[in-house]
Coordinates of C-alpha atoms in Angstrom, one line a residue:
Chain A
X1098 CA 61.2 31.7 -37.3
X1099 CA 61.7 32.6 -40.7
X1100 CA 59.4 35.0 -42.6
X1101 CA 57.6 32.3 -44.7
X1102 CA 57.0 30.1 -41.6
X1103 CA 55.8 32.7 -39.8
X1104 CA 53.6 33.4 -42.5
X1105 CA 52.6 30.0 -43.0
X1106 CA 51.4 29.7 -39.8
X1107 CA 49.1 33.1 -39.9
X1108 CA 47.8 31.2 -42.9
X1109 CA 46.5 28.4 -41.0
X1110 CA 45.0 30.5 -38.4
X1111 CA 43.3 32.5 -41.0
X1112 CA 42.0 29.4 -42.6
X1113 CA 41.1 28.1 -38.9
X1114 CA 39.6 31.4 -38.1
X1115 CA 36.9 31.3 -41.0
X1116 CA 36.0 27.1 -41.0
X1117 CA 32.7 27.2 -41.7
X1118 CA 30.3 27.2 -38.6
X1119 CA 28.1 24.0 -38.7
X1120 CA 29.4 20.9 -40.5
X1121 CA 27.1 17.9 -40.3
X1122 CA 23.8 19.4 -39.9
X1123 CA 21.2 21.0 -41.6
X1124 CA 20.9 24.4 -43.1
X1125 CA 18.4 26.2 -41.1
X1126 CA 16.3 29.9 -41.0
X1127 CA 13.1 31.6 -39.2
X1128 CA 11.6 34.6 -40.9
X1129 CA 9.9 36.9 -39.3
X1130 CA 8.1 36.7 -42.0
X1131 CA 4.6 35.0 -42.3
X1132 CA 3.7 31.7 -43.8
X1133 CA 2.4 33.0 -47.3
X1134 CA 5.2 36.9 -47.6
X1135 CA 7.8 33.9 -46.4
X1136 CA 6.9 31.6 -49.3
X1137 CA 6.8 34.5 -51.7
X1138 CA 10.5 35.3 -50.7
X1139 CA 11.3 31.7 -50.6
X1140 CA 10.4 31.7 -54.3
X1141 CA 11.7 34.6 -55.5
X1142 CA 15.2 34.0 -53.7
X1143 CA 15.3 30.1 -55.3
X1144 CA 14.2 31.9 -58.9
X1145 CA 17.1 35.0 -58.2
X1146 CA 20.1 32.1 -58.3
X1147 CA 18.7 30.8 -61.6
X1148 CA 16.7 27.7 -60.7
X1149 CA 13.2 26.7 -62.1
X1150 CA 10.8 25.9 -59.2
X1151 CA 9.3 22.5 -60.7
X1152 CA 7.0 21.8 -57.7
X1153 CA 5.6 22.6 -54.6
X1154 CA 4.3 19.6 -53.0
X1155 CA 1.9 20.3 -50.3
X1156 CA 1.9 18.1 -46.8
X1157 CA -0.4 19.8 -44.8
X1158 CA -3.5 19.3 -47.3
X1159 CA -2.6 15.0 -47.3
X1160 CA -2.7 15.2 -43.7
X1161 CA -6.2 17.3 -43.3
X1162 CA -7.4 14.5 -45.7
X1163 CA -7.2 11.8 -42.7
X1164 CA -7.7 14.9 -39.7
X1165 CA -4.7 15.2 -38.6
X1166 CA -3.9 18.8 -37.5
X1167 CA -1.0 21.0 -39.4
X1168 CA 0.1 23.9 -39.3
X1169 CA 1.3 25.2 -43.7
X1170 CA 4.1 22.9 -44.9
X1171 CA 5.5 22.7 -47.9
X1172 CA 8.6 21.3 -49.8
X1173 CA 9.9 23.3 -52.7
X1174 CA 11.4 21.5 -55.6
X1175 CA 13.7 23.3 -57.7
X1176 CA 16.4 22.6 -60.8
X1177 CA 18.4 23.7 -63.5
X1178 CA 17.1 21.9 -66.9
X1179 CA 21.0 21.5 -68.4
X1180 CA 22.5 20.7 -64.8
X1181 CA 19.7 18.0 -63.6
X1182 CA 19.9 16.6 -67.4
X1183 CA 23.7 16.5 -67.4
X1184 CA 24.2 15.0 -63.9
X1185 CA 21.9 12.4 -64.2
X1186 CA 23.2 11.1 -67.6
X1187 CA 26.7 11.1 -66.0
X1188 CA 26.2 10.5 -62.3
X1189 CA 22.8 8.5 -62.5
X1190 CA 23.2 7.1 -58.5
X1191 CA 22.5 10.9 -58.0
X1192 CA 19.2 11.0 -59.3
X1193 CA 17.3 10.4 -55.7
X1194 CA 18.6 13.5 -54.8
X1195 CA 17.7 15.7 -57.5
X1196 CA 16.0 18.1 -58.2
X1197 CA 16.9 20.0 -54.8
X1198 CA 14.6 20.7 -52.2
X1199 CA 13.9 23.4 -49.8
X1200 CA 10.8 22.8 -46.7
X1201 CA 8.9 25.4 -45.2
X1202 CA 6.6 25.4 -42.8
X1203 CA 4.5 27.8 -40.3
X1204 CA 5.8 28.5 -36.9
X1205 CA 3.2 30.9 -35.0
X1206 CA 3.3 34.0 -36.9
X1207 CA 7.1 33.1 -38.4
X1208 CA 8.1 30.7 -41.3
X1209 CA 10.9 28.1 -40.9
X1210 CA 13.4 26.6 -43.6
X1211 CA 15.4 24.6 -44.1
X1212 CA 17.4 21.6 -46.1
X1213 CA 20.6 19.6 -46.0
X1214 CA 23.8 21.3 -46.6
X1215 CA 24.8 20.1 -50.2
X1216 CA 28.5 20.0 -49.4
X1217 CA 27.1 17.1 -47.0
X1218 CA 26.9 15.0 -50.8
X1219 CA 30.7 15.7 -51.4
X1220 CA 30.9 13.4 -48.6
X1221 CA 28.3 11.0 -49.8
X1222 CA 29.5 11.0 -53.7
X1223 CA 33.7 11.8 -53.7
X1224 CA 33.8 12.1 -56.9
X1225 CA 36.2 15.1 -57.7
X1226 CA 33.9 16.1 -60.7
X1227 CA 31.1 16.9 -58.5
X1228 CA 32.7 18.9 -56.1
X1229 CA 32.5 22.6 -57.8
X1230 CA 28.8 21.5 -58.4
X1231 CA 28.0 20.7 -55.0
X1232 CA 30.2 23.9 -53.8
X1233 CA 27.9 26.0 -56.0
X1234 CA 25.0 24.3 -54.7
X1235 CA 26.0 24.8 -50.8
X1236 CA 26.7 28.7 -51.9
X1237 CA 23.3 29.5 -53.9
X1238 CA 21.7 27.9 -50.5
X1239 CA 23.1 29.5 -47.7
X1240 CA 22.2 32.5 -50.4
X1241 CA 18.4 31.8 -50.7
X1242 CA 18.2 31.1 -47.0
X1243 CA 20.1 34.3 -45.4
X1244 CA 17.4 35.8 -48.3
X1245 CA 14.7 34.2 -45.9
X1246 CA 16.0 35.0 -42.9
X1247 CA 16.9 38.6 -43.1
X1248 CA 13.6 40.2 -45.0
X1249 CA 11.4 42.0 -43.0
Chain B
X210 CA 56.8 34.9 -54.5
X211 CA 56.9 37.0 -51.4
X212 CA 55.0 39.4 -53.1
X213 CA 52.6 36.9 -54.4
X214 CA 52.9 35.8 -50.6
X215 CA 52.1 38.8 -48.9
X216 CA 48.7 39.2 -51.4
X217 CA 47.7 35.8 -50.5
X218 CA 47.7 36.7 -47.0
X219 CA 45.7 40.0 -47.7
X220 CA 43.2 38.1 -49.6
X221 CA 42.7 35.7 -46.4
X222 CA 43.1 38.1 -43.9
X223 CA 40.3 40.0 -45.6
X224 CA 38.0 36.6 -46.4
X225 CA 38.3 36.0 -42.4
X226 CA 37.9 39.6 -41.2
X227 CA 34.0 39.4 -39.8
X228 CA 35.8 35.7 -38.0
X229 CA 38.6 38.1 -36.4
X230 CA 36.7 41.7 -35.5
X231 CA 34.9 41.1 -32.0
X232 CA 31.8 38.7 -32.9
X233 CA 28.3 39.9 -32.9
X234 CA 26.4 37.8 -30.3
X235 CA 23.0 38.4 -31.8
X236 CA 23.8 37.6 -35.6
X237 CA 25.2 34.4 -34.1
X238 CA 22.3 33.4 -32.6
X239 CA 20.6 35.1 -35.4
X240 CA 22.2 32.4 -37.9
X241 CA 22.8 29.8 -35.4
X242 CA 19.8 29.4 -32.7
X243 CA 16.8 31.4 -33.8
X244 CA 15.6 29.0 -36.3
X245 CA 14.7 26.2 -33.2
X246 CA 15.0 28.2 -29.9
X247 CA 13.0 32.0 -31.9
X248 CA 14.4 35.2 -32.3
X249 CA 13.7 36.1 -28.9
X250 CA 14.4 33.0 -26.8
X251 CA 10.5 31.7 -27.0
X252 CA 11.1 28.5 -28.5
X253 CA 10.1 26.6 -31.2
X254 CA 11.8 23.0 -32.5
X255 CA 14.3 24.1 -29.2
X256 CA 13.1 24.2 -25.5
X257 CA 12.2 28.5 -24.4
X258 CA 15.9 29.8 -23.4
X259 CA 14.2 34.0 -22.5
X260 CA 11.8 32.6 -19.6
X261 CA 12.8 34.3 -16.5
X262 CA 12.4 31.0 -14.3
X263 CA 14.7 29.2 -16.7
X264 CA 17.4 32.0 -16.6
X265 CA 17.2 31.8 -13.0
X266 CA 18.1 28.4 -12.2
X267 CA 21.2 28.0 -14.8
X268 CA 25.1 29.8 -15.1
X269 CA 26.6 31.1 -17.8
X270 CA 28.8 28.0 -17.8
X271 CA 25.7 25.8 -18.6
X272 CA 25.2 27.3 -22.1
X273 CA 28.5 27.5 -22.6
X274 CA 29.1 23.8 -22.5
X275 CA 25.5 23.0 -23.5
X276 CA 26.7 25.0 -27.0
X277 CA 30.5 23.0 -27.3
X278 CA 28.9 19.7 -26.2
X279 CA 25.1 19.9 -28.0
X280 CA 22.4 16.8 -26.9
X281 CA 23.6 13.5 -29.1
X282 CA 20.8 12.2 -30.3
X283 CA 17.8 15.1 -29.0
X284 CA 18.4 17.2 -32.0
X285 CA 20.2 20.1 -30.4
X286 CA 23.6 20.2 -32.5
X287 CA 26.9 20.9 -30.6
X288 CA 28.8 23.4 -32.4
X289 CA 32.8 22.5 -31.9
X290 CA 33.4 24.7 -35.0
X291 CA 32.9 27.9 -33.0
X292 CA 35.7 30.0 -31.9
X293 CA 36.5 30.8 -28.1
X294 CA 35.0 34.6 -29.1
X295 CA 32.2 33.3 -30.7
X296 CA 30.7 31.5 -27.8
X297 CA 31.0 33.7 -25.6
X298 CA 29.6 36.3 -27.5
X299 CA 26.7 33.8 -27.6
X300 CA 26.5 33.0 -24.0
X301 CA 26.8 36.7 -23.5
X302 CA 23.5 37.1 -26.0
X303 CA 21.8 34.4 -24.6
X304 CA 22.4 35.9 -20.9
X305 CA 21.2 39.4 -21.6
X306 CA 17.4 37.8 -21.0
X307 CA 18.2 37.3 -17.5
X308 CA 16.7 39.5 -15.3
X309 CA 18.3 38.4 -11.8
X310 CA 21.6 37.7 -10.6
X311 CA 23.7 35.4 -12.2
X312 CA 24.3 32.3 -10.5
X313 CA 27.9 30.5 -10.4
X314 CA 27.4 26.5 -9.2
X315 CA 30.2 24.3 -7.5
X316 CA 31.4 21.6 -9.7
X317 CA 31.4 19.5 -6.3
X318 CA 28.9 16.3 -6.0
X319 CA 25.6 16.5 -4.3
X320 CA 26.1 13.6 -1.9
X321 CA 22.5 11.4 -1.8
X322 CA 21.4 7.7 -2.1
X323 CA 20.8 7.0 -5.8
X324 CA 18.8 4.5 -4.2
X325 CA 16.1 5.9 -3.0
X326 CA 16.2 8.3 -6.0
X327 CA 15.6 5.9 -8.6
X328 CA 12.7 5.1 -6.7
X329 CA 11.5 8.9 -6.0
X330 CA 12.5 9.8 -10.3
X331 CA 10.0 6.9 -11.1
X332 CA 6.7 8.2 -9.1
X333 CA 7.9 12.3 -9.8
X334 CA 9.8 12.4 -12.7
X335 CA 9.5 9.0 -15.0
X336 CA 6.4 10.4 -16.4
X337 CA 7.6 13.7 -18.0
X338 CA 11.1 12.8 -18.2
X339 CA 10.8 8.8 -19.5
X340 CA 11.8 5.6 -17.4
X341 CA 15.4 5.8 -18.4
X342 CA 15.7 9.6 -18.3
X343 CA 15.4 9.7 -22.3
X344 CA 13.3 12.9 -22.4
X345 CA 9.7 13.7 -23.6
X346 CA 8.8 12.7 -27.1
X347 CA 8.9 15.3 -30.0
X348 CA 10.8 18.5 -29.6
X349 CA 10.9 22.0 -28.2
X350 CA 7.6 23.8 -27.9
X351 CA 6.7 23.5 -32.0
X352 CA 3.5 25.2 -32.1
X353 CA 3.0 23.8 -35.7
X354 CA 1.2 21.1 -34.2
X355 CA -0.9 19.5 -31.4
X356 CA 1.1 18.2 -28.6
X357 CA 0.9 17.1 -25.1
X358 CA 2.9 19.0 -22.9
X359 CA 3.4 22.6 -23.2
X360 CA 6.8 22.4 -23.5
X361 CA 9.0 18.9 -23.9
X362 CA 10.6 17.8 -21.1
X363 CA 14.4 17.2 -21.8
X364 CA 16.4 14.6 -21.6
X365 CA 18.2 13.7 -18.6
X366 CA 20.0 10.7 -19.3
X367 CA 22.0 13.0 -22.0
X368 CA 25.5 13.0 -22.4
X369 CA 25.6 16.3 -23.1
X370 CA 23.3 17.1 -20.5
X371 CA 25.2 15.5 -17.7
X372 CA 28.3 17.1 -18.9
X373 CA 26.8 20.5 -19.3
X374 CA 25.0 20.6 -15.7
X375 CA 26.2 20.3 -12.3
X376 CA 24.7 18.6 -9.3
X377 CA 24.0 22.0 -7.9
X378 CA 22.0 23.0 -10.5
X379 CA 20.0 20.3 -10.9
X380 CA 19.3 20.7 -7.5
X381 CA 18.5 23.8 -7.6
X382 CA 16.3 23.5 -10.6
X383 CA 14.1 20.8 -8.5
X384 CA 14.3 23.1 -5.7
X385 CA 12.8 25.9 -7.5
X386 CA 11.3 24.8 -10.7
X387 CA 10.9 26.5 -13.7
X388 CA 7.8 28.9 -13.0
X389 CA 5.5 28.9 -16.1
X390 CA 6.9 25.5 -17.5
X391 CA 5.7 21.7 -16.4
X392 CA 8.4 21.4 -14.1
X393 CA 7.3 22.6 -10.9
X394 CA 9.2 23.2 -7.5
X395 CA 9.8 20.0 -5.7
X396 CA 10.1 21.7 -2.3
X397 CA 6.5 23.1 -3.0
X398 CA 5.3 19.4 -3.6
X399 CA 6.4 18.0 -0.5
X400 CA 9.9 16.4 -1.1
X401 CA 12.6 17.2 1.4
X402 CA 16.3 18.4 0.8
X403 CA 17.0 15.2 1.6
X404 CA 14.8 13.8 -1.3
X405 CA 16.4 16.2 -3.8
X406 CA 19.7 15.4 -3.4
X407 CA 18.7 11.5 -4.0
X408 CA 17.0 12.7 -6.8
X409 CA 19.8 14.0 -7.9
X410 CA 22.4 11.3 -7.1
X411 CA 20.0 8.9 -9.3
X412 CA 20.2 11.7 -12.4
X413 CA 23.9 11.8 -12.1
X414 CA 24.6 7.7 -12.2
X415 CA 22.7 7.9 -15.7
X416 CA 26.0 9.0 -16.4
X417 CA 27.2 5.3 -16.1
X418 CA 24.8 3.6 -18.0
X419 CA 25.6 5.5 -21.9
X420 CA 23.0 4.9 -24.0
X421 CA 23.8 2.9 -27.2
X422 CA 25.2 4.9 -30.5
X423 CA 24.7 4.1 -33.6
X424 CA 27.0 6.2 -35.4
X425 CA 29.6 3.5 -36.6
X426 CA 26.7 1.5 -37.9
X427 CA 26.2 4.7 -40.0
X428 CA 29.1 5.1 -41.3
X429 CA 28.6 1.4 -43.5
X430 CA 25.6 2.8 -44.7
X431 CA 25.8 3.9 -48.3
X432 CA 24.1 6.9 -49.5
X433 CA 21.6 5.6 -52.6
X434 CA 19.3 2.1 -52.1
X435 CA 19.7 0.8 -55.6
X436 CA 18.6 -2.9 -57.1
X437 CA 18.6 -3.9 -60.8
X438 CA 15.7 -4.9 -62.2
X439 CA 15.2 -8.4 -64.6
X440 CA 12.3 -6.3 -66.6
X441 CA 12.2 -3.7 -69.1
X442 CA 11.5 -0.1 -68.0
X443 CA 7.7 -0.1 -68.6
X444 CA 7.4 -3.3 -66.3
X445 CA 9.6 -2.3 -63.5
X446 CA 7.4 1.0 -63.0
X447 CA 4.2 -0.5 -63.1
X448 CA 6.0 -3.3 -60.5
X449 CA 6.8 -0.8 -58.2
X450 CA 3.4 1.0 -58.4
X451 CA 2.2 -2.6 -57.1
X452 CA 4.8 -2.9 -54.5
X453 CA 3.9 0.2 -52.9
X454 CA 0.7 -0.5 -52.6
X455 CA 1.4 -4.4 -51.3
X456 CA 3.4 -2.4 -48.9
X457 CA 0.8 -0.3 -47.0
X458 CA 1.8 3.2 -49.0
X459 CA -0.6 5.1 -51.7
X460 CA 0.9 5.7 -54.8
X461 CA 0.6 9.6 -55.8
X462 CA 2.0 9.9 -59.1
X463 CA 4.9 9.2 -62.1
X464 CA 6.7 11.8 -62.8
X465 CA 9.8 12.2 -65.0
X466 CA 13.1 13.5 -63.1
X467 CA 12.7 16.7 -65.7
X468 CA 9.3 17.5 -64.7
X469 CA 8.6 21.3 -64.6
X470 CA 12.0 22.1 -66.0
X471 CA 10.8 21.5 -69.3
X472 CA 7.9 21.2 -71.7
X473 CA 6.2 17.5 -70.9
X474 CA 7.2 16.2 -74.4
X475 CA 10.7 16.9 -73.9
X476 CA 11.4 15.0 -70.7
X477 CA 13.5 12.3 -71.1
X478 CA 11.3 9.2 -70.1
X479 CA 14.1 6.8 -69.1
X480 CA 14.0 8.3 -65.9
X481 CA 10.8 7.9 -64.0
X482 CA 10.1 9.0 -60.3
X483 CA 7.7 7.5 -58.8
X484 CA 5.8 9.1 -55.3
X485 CA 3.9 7.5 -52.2
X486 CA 3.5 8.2 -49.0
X487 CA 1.3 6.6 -46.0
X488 CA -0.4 9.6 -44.1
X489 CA -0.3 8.1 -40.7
X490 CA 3.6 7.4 -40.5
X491 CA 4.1 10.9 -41.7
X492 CA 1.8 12.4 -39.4
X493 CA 4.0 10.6 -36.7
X494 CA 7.4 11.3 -38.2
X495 CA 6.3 14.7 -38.0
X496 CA 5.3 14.7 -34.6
X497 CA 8.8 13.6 -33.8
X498 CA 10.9 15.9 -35.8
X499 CA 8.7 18.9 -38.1
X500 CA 12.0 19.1 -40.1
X501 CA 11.1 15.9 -41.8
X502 CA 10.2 17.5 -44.7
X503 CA 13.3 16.6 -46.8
X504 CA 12.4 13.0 -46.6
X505 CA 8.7 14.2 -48.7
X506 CA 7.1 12.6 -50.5
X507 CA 8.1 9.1 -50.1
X508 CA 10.0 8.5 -53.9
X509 CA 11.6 5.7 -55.6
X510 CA 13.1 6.0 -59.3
X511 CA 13.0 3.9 -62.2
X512 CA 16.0 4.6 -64.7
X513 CA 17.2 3.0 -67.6
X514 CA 20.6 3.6 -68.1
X515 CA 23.1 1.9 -70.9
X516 CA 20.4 -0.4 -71.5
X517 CA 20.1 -1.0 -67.8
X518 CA 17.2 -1.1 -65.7
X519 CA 17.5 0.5 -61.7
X520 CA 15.6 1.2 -59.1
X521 CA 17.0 3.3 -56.5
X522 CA 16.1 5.7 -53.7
X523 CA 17.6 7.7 -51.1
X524 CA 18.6 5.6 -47.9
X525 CA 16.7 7.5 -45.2
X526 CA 19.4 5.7 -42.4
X527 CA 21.9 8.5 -44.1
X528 CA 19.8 11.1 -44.4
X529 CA 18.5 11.1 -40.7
X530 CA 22.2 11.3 -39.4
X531 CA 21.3 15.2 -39.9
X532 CA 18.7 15.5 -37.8
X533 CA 20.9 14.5 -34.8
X534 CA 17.4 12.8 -33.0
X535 CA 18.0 9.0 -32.1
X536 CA 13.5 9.0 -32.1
X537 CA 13.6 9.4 -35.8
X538 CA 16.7 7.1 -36.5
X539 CA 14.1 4.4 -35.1
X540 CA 11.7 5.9 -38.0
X541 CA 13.9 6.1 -40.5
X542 CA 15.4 2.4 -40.1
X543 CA 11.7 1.2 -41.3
X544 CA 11.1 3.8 -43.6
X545 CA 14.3 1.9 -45.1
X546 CA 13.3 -1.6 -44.3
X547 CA 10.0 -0.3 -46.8
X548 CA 12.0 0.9 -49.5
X549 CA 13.9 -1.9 -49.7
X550 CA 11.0 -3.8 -49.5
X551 CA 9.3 -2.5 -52.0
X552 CA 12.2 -2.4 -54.5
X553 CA 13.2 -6.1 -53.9
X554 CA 9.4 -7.1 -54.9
X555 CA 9.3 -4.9 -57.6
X556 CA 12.8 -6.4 -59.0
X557 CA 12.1 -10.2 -58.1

């Protein structure tokens, strides 16, 4: 074997060796955290990548209004103005899925989040143009959640 | 261009390096388990993996194929993308909670009349574990909200359950139970060895009769529900504030898409989302899987585009692929029959 072949090879181990680790499910994390110091960090991590949070739309409340019993659970909305205005003037068929969303809800004394990988959407809407968006997207995520997960 | 070669090869050698160096059996569980099964093995949306009684009855081998082969369809994910390394370092985590001596089972068959089984499974067993073997209802332990057993019974009709336990150990589970759980010690309730092994002879020849999959119907499924609408903007928004209603939901609110990311005024109004929900399905979608929350609130939009008029939505069917739990596939399919009934109505 040649030195390039050899090295070709290596490559594609490399490459093999750091595949991401979960494909076709969602992006989880559990803080140790409570509900309300989770949501704080939840926020502040979402804010640190740049987004605006435009909503947090409360599910626990709706469902005390007809006594059934929950546990705190919301889902976080959050955008960028210029991206969410440019996408859905050029991609409008992505509009249901904007702005992104993160849910959180109480577990005991610990918080859980979570949300679909965006790179699951490259899948979903091949368009080449979209890809570094949803890349970015996927990256700020797994950002915000090992955020979540790892404060104490 | 070797050169340029050899610093390619650095660069990836270095991306890869926390892949290659020995892998951390904690952070792996850390980033890959804790969120459903806790930090400390206690459960959660995943069955308890720490209790003593649990760690008794299974081998090392079980978690190691329970982690390559996952439960299709009972939301625990298989995870094929994990190195050799990095599941053991897992299995080795997951192991450290056990406190006694670490059982090795034969692969051989426990040798019964599946007969007699089938009939034993439906007085003991049908009533945790479901007629067919499908499992309790819900998931894991979720203390988030009310439920009816402590703990869900699994599912034992699995494909990745069946291929991830051996006779013996299912014996040996029904043998001893798992102290501190619903499942109790079948010896101590009066079956005989004999029983047990019929038991188990009947849990095995699920193996036979696969349930159903639905993936390939999936796959046709396209991403966004859209319909065009006949009517202006205006009219096709206040349509599908009727429809929803018509349709058993109550309508929340119209928003634009740019809500909160800029002042009211500003938002463009050719794009209008409109939310609903119905409290009781979401109370028992919830129930079923708490990670529902991406599905929240119900929305449809309205958006005029190039002079064109659409109504679209996310289609659930695609969404609930993720989940990986074939109880809220069912939910999903009617949460997408409503959509789509609401936005033919509102675009008749």
């Amino acid at each position: 074997m040649n030195f390039l072949n050899r090295l070709a090879a290596l490559l594609l181990l490399a490459a093999a060796c750091a595949a991401p680790a979960a494909a076709d499910d969602l992006l989880m994390a559990r803080s140790d955290l409570m509900y309300p110091e989770a949501m704080m960090v939840l926020q502040s991590a979402i804010k640190a990548q740049g987004y605006t949070i435009t909503r947090l739309q409360q599910v626990n409340e709706n469902l005390a209004k007809r006594h059934y019993k929950s546990d705190m659970y919301r889902v976080v909305f959050f955008g960028k103005y210029d991206e969410v205005k440019a996408l859905a003037a050029s991609h409008p068929e992505l509009i249901p899925y904007l702005p992104l969303n993160i849910t959180i809800f109480a577990e005991g004394n610990n918080a859980i989040v979570l949300t679909a990988h965006p790179r699951t959407l490259e899948e979903f809407f091949p368009d080449p143009k979209l890809k570094p968006i949803f890349e970015r997207w996927e990256a700020d995520m797994v950002k915000i959640m090992d955020t979540v997960r790892e404060s104490k | 261009m070797i050169d340029r070669a050899i610093a390619l090869l650095a660069l990836l050698v270095l991306g890869a390096a926390p892949a290659l160096a020995a892998p951390d059996g904690a952070r792996l569980y850390s980033q890959n388990c804790a969120a459903c099964h806790g930090e400390n093995g206690t459960g959660g949306i995943g069955v308890p993996l720490a209790l003593p009684s649990f760690q008794a009855t299974i081998s090392d081998d079980y978690i190691r194929k329970t982690i390559i082969n996952g439960r299709p369809g009972r939301v625990m994910p298989s995870y094929k993308a994990l190195n050799k390394d990095q599941v053991e370092a897992l299995v080795r985590y997951v192991r450290s909670w056990n406190k006694g001596k670490a059982v090795t089972y034969s692969a051989l068959p426990v040798k019964g009349d599946p007969k007699h089984g089938a009939q034993l499974y439906a007085e003991e067993c049908a009533s945790c574990h479901g007629a067919d073997g499908e499992g309790g209802r819900g998931t894991g332990v979720t203390f988030s909200r009310p439920r009816d057993l402590p703990i869900m019974a699994p599912a034992l009709n699995n494909v990745g359950f069946l291929a991830s336990a051996t006779d013996a150990m299912i014996k040996r589970t029904l043998v001893e139970g798992h102290e501190g759980t619903p499942m109790v010690s079948y010896i101590k309730k009066g079956l005989t060895e004999q029983d047990i092994d019929d038991v188990v002879s009947f849990v095995r020849s699920f193996e036979r009769s696969p349930l159903p999959h639905n993936t390939a119907s999936l796959a046709a499924e396209k991403p966004v529900i859209i319909r065009q609408s006949p009517y202006d903007l205006k009219t096709t928004v206040a349509n599908v504030t009727q429809a929803i209603n018509n349709n058993n939901f109550f309508f929340g609110r119209a928003q634009p898409l740019e809500y909160g990311l800029v002042a009211p005024d500003k938002a463009d109004p050719h794009q209008v989302v409109l939310y609903f929900c119905n409290i009781s399905f979401l109370n028992q979608a919830l129930a079923i899987d708490p990670r529902v929350g991406m599905f929240l609130p119900c929305r449809i939009t309205v958006v005029e585009h190039n002079g064109k008029v659409q109504v679209m939505s996310v289609n659930p069917k695609v969404l609930s692929r993720l989940f990986n739990n074939s109880e809220l596939d069912v939910l999903c399919d009617r949460m997408q029959r409503s959509y789509i009934a609401i936005m033919e109505e509102a675009t008749l």
